[in-house]
Tab-separated table of C-alpha atoms in Angstrom:
chain	number	residue	atom	x	y	z
A	671	MET	CA	-6.442	-1.819	22.080
A	672	ARG	CA	-10.059	-0.014	20.062
A	673	PHE	CA	-10.282	-0.535	16.716
A	674	GLN	CA	-11.090	3.667	16.861
A	675	ASP	CA	-7.441	3.696	18.775
A	676	VAL	CA	-6.102	2.234	15.282
A	677	GLY	CA	-8.212	3.555	12.563
A	678	PRO	CA	-6.900	7.256	12.904
A	679	ILE	CA	-3.614	6.713	12.831
A	680	VAL	CA	-3.304	4.661	10.421
A	681	PHE	CA	-5.307	6.674	8.111
A	682	PHE	CA	-3.320	9.324	8.642
A	683	LEU	CA	0.289	7.358	8.036
A	684	VAL	CA	-1.353	6.306	4.824
A	685	ALA	CA	-2.114	10.273	3.518
A	686	CYS	CA	1.171	10.514	4.735
A	687	PHE	CA	2.875	7.426	2.549
A	688	GLY	CA	6.270	7.574	1.868
A	689	CYS	CA	7.165	10.481	3.878
A	690	ASN	CA	9.296	8.363	6.675
A	691	ALA	CA	9.695	5.298	5.624
A	692	ARG	CA	12.745	3.199	6.332
A	693	GLN	CA	14.223	-0.205	5.132
A	694	PRO	CA	16.159	-2.093	7.324
A	695	SER	CA	19.425	-2.845	5.954
A	696	GLY	CA	21.823	-6.216	6.150
A	697	VAL	CA	21.266	-6.859	2.488
A	698	LYS	CA	24.316	-8.196	1.026
A	699	PRO	CA	25.780	-5.352	-1.419
A	700	ALA	CA	25.209	-6.206	-5.203
A	701	PRO	CA	28.441	-5.518	-8.188
A	702	ALA	CA	26.823	-2.368	-9.849
A	703	GLY	CA	26.871	-3.714	-12.687
A	704	GLU	CA	23.099	-4.913	-12.050
A	705	VAL	CA	22.369	-1.465	-11.070
A	706	VAL	CA	22.501	-0.363	-14.895
A	707	GLY	CA	18.560	-0.090	-15.869
A	708	GLN	CA	16.226	1.814	-15.663
A	709	TRP	CA	15.066	2.049	-12.577
A	710	ARG	CA	11.420	3.922	-11.006
A	711	LEU	CA	10.942	5.100	-6.866
A	712	ILE	CA	8.934	3.705	-4.806
A	713	GLU	CA	9.386	5.757	-1.211
A	714	SER	CA	12.547	7.716	0.059
A	715	ASP	CA	12.534	10.477	3.347
A	716	ASP	CA	11.804	13.325	2.965
A	717	CYS	CA	14.988	15.009	2.361
A	718	PRO	CA	14.951	17.213	-0.913
A	719	SER	CA	17.874	16.456	-1.562
A	720	VAL	CA	17.785	12.915	-1.347
A	721	ALA	CA	16.316	12.794	-5.227
A	722	ALA	CA	16.498	16.239	-6.444
A	723	VAL	CA	16.900	17.189	-10.063
A	724	GLY	CA	20.836	17.579	-10.016
A	725	VAL	CA	22.324	14.497	-7.977
A	726	VAL	CA	24.330	12.205	-9.414
A	727	TYR	CA	24.881	8.658	-8.070
A	728	THR	CA	27.952	6.231	-8.785
A	729	PHE	CA	27.547	2.486	-8.177
A	730	ARG	CA	30.786	1.645	-6.865
A	731	ALA	CA	31.290	-2.729	-7.164
A	732	ASN	CA	31.889	-2.653	-3.476
A	733	GLY	CA	28.557	-1.803	-2.843
A	734	THR	CA	28.456	1.608	-1.919
A	735	LEU	CA	28.073	5.351	-3.783
A	736	ASP	CA	28.912	8.408	-4.174
A	737	VAL	CA	26.678	10.798	-3.979
A	738	SER	CA	27.358	14.475	-5.505
A	739	LEU	CA	24.916	17.334	-4.448
A	740	PRO	CA	23.878	20.472	-5.643
A	741	ASP	CA	24.077	24.152	-4.789
A	742	GLY	CA	20.493	26.074	-3.722
A	743	ASP	CA	17.675	25.192	-2.796
A	744	ARG	CA	16.303	21.018	-5.099
A	745	SER	CA	12.860	21.312	-3.208
A	746	LYS	CA	10.770	23.233	-6.050
A	747	ARG	CA	11.697	21.252	-9.241
A	748	PRO	CA	8.806	18.456	-10.007
A	749	LEU	CA	10.955	14.787	-9.497
A	750	PRO	CA	10.945	11.809	-12.156
A	751	SER	CA	9.611	8.903	-11.020
A	752	THR	CA	11.482	6.331	-13.613
A	753	TYR	CA	15.444	6.395	-13.222
A	754	VAL	CA	18.104	4.955	-15.438
A	755	VAL	CA	21.426	4.156	-14.073
A	756	SER	CA	23.744	4.276	-17.369
A	757	ASP	CA	26.366	1.910	-18.697
A	758	ASP	CA	29.395	3.348	-16.176
A	759	GLY	CA	26.878	3.052	-13.520
A	760	THR	CA	25.886	6.677	-12.622
A	761	LEU	CA	22.499	8.241	-12.119
A	762	THR	CA	22.058	10.799	-12.606
A	763	ILE	CA	18.662	12.969	-12.150
A	764	ALA	CA	18.712	15.230	-14.642
A	765	GLY	CA	20.774	17.899	-14.315
A	766	SER	CA	24.264	19.082	-12.700
A	767	ALA	CA	25.870	18.605	-9.724
A	768	LYS	CA	27.920	20.723	-8.286
A	769	GLY	CA	28.413	20.808	-4.110
A	770	GLN	CA	28.256	18.733	-1.242
A	771	SER	CA	29.366	14.864	-1.412
A	772	SER	CA	29.220	11.669	0.430
A	773	THR	CA	29.328	7.858	0.283
A	774	VAL	CA	26.504	5.816	1.552
A	775	PRO	CA	25.782	1.991	0.828
A	776	TYR	CA	23.161	0.755	-2.048
A	777	SER	CA	22.165	-3.040	-2.409
A	778	ILE	CA	20.068	-5.123	-4.219
A	779	HIS	CA	17.024	-7.226	-2.927
A	780	GLY	CA	15.548	-9.457	-6.045
A	781	SER	CA	14.000	-6.616	-8.644
A	782	THR	CA	14.127	-3.745	-5.033
A	783	LEU	CA	17.484	-1.338	-5.738
A	784	THR	CA	17.838	0.238	-1.905
A	785	ILE	CA	19.894	3.473	-1.124
A	786	GLY	CA	21.311	4.833	1.531
A	787	SER	CA	19.328	2.654	5.268
A	788	ALA	CA	17.666	3.922	8.662
A	789	GLU	CA	21.147	4.381	10.003
A	790	ASP	CA	22.264	7.030	7.271
A	791	ASP	CA	20.819	10.846	6.567
A	792	PHE	CA	18.383	9.851	3.985
A	793	PHE	CA	17.365	7.026	1.930
A	794	LEU	CA	16.418	6.165	-1.063
A	795	ARG	CA	14.384	2.667	-2.404
A	796	LEU	CA	13.801	2.252	-6.450
A	797	GLU	CA	12.020	-0.240	-8.565
A	798	ARG	CA	13.590	-2.498	-11.477
A	799	VAL	CA	11.026	-1.535	-13.978
A	800	ASP	CA	13.203	-2.905	-17.204
A	801	ALA	CA	14.575	-6.548	-18.356
A	802	SER	CA	16.978	-7.029	-15.550
A	803	ALA	CA	20.510	-9.269	-16.652
A	804	THR	CA	20.706	-11.234	-13.078
A	805	GLY	CA	17.244	-12.802	-14.221
A	806	THR	CA	15.634	-11.930	-10.386
A	807	ALA	CA	13.615	-8.622	-11.522
A	808	ARG	CA	10.271	-8.332	-12.855
A	809	GLU	CA	9.506	-6.873	-16.468
A	810	ASN	CA	5.905	-5.695	-15.461
A	811	ALA	CA	6.383	-3.666	-11.795
A	812	ASP	CA	3.104	-3.505	-10.618
A	813	ALA	CA	2.721	-7.770	-12.132
A	814	PRO	CA	2.174	-9.952	-8.492
A	815	PRO	CA	5.605	-11.329	-6.281
A	816	ALA	CA	5.794	-14.979	-7.078
A	817	SER	CA	3.759	-16.966	-4.193
A	818	MET	CA	7.269	-18.257	-2.218
A	819	SER	CA	6.845	-21.316	-0.060
A	820	GLY	CA	3.377	-21.363	-1.700
A	821	ILE	CA	2.317	-17.809	0.321
A	822	PRO	CA	-1.003	-16.750	-1.620
A	823	PRO	CA	0.563	-13.264	-3.919
A	824	ALA	CA	-0.841	-10.056	-3.380
A	825	PRO	CA	-2.840	-8.320	-6.381
A	826	SER	CA	-2.071	-6.932	-8.649
A	827	ALA	CA	-2.926	-3.379	-8.900
A	828	GLN	CA	-5.043	-4.045	-12.419
A	829	GLN	CA	-6.535	-6.550	-10.256
A	830	VAL	CA	-7.420	-4.038	-7.199
A	831	THR	CA	-9.063	-1.390	-9.988
A	832	GLU	CA	-11.070	-4.669	-11.801
A	833	TRP	CA	-12.960	-5.085	-8.062
A	834	ALA	CA	-12.821	-1.736	-6.825
A	835	ARG	CA	-15.168	-0.444	-10.119
A	836	PHE	CA	-14.109	2.942	-10.104
A	837	SER	CA	-16.416	5.979	-12.115
A	838	LYS	CA	-14.241	6.986	-14.273
A	839	PRO	CA	-10.529	5.499	-15.603
A	840	VAL	CA	-7.821	5.851	-12.888
A	841	ASP	CA	-4.195	4.906	-13.016
A	842	LEU	CA	-4.042	2.470	-9.236
A	843	ARG	CA	-0.209	2.383	-8.531
A	844	ARG	CA	0.650	-1.139	-5.683
A	845	GLN	CA	4.025	-0.290	-3.819
A	846	GLU	CA	4.655	-1.618	-0.453
A	847	PHE	CA	3.066	-0.282	2.420
A	848	PRO	CA	6.085	0.950	4.611
A	849	PHE	CA	4.635	1.094	8.315
A	850	ARG	CA	3.833	-2.780	7.997
A	851	ASP	CA	3.412	-3.698	11.841
A	852	ALA	CA	0.430	-1.602	12.287
A	853	TRP	CA	-1.885	-4.287	13.080
A	854	GLY	CA	0.843	-6.966	13.302
A	855	LYS	CA	3.809	-8.617	11.635
A	856	PRO	CA	1.606	-9.687	7.658
A	857	LEU	CA	3.401	-12.107	5.264
A	858	TRP	CA	3.007	-9.110	2.708
A	859	MET	CA	1.754	-5.127	2.564
A	860	TYR	CA	0.810	-3.040	0.004
A	861	VAL	CA	-0.551	0.357	-0.412
A	862	TYR	CA	-2.696	0.778	-3.902
A	863	SER	CA	-3.608	4.579	-4.197
A	864	ALA	CA	-3.329	7.316	-7.347
A	865	ALA	CA	-1.007	10.450	-6.936
A	866	SER	CA	-4.698	11.968	-8.240
A	867	LYS	CA	-7.719	11.005	-10.214
A	868	THR	CA	-9.591	9.477	-6.810
A	869	ARG	CA	-10.242	10.152	-3.911
A	870	SER	CA	-10.299	6.119	-2.824
A	871	SER	CA	-6.779	4.205	-2.049
A	872	TYR	CA	-6.907	0.625	-0.197
A	873	VAL	CA	-3.788	-1.111	2.391
A	874	ILE	CA	-4.442	-5.129	1.247
A	875	GLY	CA	-2.536	-7.405	4.158
A	876	LEU	CA	-2.510	-11.033	4.924
A	877	TYR	CA	-0.813	-12.887	7.847
A	878	LYS	CA	-0.671	-16.288	8.984
A	879	ALA	CA	-3.012	-17.061	10.656
A	880	ARG	CA	-4.604	-15.079	14.751
A	881	VAL	CA	-1.625	-13.079	13.620
A	882	LEU	CA	-3.616	-10.011	12.806
A	883	PHE	CA	-3.648	-7.455	15.787
A	884	GLY	CA	-2.403	-9.849	17.646
A	885	GLU	CA	-3.679	-10.639	21.515
A	886	SER	CA	-6.111	-7.488	20.935
A	887	ARG	CA	-8.242	-9.895	17.815
A	888	GLU	CA	-10.336	-11.200	19.967
A	889	ALA	CA	-11.411	-7.875	21.678
A	890	MET	CA	-11.780	-6.213	18.224
A	891	GLU	CA	-14.213	-8.953	17.015
A	892	LYS	CA	-15.966	-8.868	20.159
A	893	GLU	CA	-16.170	-4.638	19.937
A	894	ALA	CA	-16.877	-5.601	15.800
A	895	GLN	CA	-20.033	-7.230	17.388
A	896	VAL	CA	-20.821	-4.375	19.552
A	897	GLU	CA	-20.403	-1.420	17.008
A	898	VAL	CA	-23.064	-3.931	14.912
A	899	ASP	CA	-25.563	-4.050	18.039
A	900	ARG	CA	-25.545	-0.570	18.907
A	901	ALA	CA	-25.481	0.837	15.731
A	902	MET	CA	-28.740	-1.693	14.617
A	903	GLY	CA	-30.272	0.110	17.678
A	904	GLU	CA	-29.623	3.651	16.445
A	905	ARG	CA	-29.787	4.399	12.991
A	906	HIS	CA	-32.105	5.938	10.871
A	907	LEU	CA	-34.074	3.545	8.472
A	908	ASP	CA	-33.591	5.664	5.768
A	909	MET	CA	-29.217	6.033	6.426
A	910	PRO	CA	-27.828	3.041	6.739
A	911	ALA	CA	-24.537	2.281	8.594
A	912	ILE	CA	-21.467	0.632	7.615
A	913	CYS	CA	-20.501	-2.078	10.244
A	914	ALA	CA	-21.578	-5.817	9.694
A	915	ILE	CA	-20.274	-8.897	10.567
A	916	GLU	CA	-21.440	-12.003	7.627
A	917	THR	CA	-20.503	-14.891	7.866
A	918	ARG	CA	-19.682	-17.167	4.717
A	919	SER	CA	-21.228	-20.840	3.767
A	920	ASP	CA	-18.044	-22.208	6.052
A	921	GLY	CA	-18.754	-20.681	9.042
A	922	ARG	CA	-16.215	-18.497	9.427
A	923	LYS	CA	-16.659	-14.581	9.928
A	924	VAL	CA	-15.576	-10.713	8.134
A	925	PHE	CA	-15.932	-8.133	10.140
A	926	PHE	CA	-16.739	-4.669	8.548
A	927	ILE	CA	-16.503	-1.975	10.529
A	928	GLN	CA	-15.158	2.127	9.844
A	929	THR	CA	-12.099	3.356	11.497
A	930	GLY	CA	-11.345	6.230	11.012
A	931	PHE	CA	-12.770	9.039	10.893
A	932	GLY	CA	-12.167	13.257	10.381
A	933	PRO	CA	-12.535	16.549	8.980
A	934	GLY	CA	-9.738	14.119	6.274
A	935	GLY	CA	-11.940	11.556	5.579
A	936	ASP	CA	-13.285	8.027	7.006
A	937	GLY	CA	-11.649	4.806	6.689
A	938	ARG	CA	-13.501	1.337	7.020
A	939	HIS	CA	-11.534	-2.278	7.679
A	940	ALA	CA	-12.799	-5.860	6.410
A	941	PHE	CA	-10.795	-9.049	7.624
A	942	THR	CA	-11.316	-12.636	7.889
A	943	THR	CA	-9.339	-15.599	9.043
A	944	ILE	CA	-9.563	-17.406	6.103
A	945	GLY	CA	-7.703	-20.807	6.246
A	946	GLN	CA	-3.661	-20.520	7.125
A	947	TYR	CA	-4.144	-16.517	6.776
A	948	ASP	CA	-4.838	-13.469	8.290
A	949	LEU	CA	-6.701	-11.031	5.306
A	950	MET	CA	-7.514	-7.607	6.009
A	951	VAL	CA	-8.114	-4.634	3.225
A	952	TYR	CA	-7.770	-1.087	4.874
A	953	HIS	CA	-10.115	1.557	2.540
A	954	VAL	CA	-9.774	4.804	3.109
A	955	MET	CA	-11.446	7.840	1.242
A	956	SER	CA	-10.081	11.142	1.497
A	957	GLU	CA	-12.255	14.385	1.538
A	958	GLU	CA	-9.128	16.370	1.121
A	959	THR	CA	-9.210	18.373	-2.197
A	960	SER	CA	-6.214	20.754	-3.828
A	961	ARG	CA	-6.463	23.607	-5.934
A	962	GLY	CA	-8.218	23.566	-8.185
A	963	GLU	CA	-9.964	20.189	-7.744
A	964	ARG	CA	-13.626	19.631	-7.370
A	965	MET	CA	-14.797	16.094	-5.828
A	966	ALA	CA	-16.507	15.754	-8.656
A	967	ASP	CA	-13.411	16.101	-11.381
A	968	PHE	CA	-12.608	12.060	-8.909
A	969	ALA	CA	-13.343	8.646	-9.865
A	970	GLU	CA	-15.577	7.190	-7.815
A	971	VAL	CA	-15.395	3.530	-6.271
A	972	THR	CA	-18.958	2.019	-7.748
A	973	ARG	CA	-18.601	-1.310	-5.748
A	974	THR	CA	-19.257	-1.502	-1.835
A	975	LEU	CA	-16.219	-2.885	0.548
A	976	GLY	CA	-18.640	-6.573	1.013
A	977	GLN	CA	-18.074	-6.557	-2.911
A	978	PHE	CA	-14.565	-5.638	-2.956
A	979	PHE	CA	-13.713	-7.765	-0.404
A	980	LYS	CA	-15.694	-10.858	-1.725
A	981	ASP	CA	-13.621	-10.465	-4.655
A	982	LEU	CA	-10.281	-10.457	-2.488
A	983	GLU	CA	-11.136	-13.653	-0.521
A	984	ALA	CA	-11.664	-15.799	-4.176
A	985	HIS	CA	-8.276	-14.456	-5.274
A	986	ILE	CA	-6.185	-15.217	-1.775
A	987	ALA	CA	-8.520	-18.737	-2.047
A	988	GLY	CA	-7.604	-19.442	-5.855
A	989	ASN	CA	-11.178	-20.222	-6.311
A	990	GLU	CA	-13.865	-18.456	-8.796
A	991	ALA	CA	-15.681	-15.447	-7.418
A	992	TYR	CA	-18.141	-16.415	-3.917
A	993	GLU	CA	-21.657	-15.603	-5.271
A	994	ASP	CA	-23.906	-13.103	-2.989
A	995	SER	CA	-25.687	-16.821	-1.821
A	996	GLU	CA	-22.780	-18.342	0.318
A	997	SER	CA	-22.415	-15.653	2.919
A	998	THR	CA	-25.552	-14.523	5.289
A	999	PRO	CA	-25.307	-11.465	7.402
A	1000	SER	CA	-25.474	-11.955	11.232
A	1001	THR	CA	-28.257	-11.545	12.989
A	1002	ALA	CA	-27.332	-7.911	13.706
A	1003	HIS	CA	-25.489	-7.282	10.141
A	1004	ILE	CA	-25.924	-3.416	9.326
A	1005	GLU	CA	-25.112	-2.645	4.815
A	1006	ARG	CA	-22.665	-0.780	4.696
A	1007	ILE	CA	-22.827	3.274	3.557
A	1008	ASP	CA	-22.122	1.765	0.407
A	1009	HIS	CA	-24.801	-0.700	-0.027
A	1010	ASP	CA	-26.328	0.832	-3.276
A	1011	ALA	CA	-23.455	0.596	-5.421
A	1012	ASP	CA	-23.160	-2.377	-8.780
């Protein structure tokens, strides 16, 4: 598998994030009273009726809920991002519900509420944003999850915002990446993005060592070296390329390579093995704008992917931020195209 084969595919997945995501079923149902509170929509399928205005969800103690769907077109009204389950066990998305009704399963796992499943006609997943009666929810839904069995936690959206150092204020949100097995089975994987105001988003994943890219890992590293060598021979002096291989003070290598490119933008991968883990970040930069938006309106990342990745490495290692002197470029090292930031 080539970098160029993987990148465009996942670039498309990131751009379409949340459209057709599915959550595995099999989590034991919880009493209906545990769903009372405030929830934030994480993901759903692309069926307008799933989170449409006018839908009423009535939760039952047996782990199912009745769903009442409104009549008419439900796709043209804006949907809220936060939902409240009332004391009577109902979740109403502003409006009246008259029309089709059905019953689907729901379940709670930690602070996540899953409605439906891969086998159902629709799927909805929410994350608790208030204090939970069961004590399992985080008060801040954007805080990094607690480390499990010593696994380093994922960075928060605030940390990623600080590492990227945007040129303007940006409200990044962290969400679980639905296409988790795109590069191997991760311990965790999140996408950090904003609905507007920036072209950049990051996918960050942590894996057990030598799991990232699976059997293709060695070939990927070799191809990265080939790309670096080729770029060194072809680049113009006034136009630095975007591929690089850096060697840290402990001897491990960090690979940077472009893995997605097209009319809509491009994507860049950085990855390494750090201790007993593989660490990866995929930086996506979109060039598409909505009606009325201009490129000048967007907040730009002002730090290179290399600088960003060093902060991420430090977070995983639990150390202070890496100094530039701790890493040396390979003989074929090339500065990335965003080298002039910071």
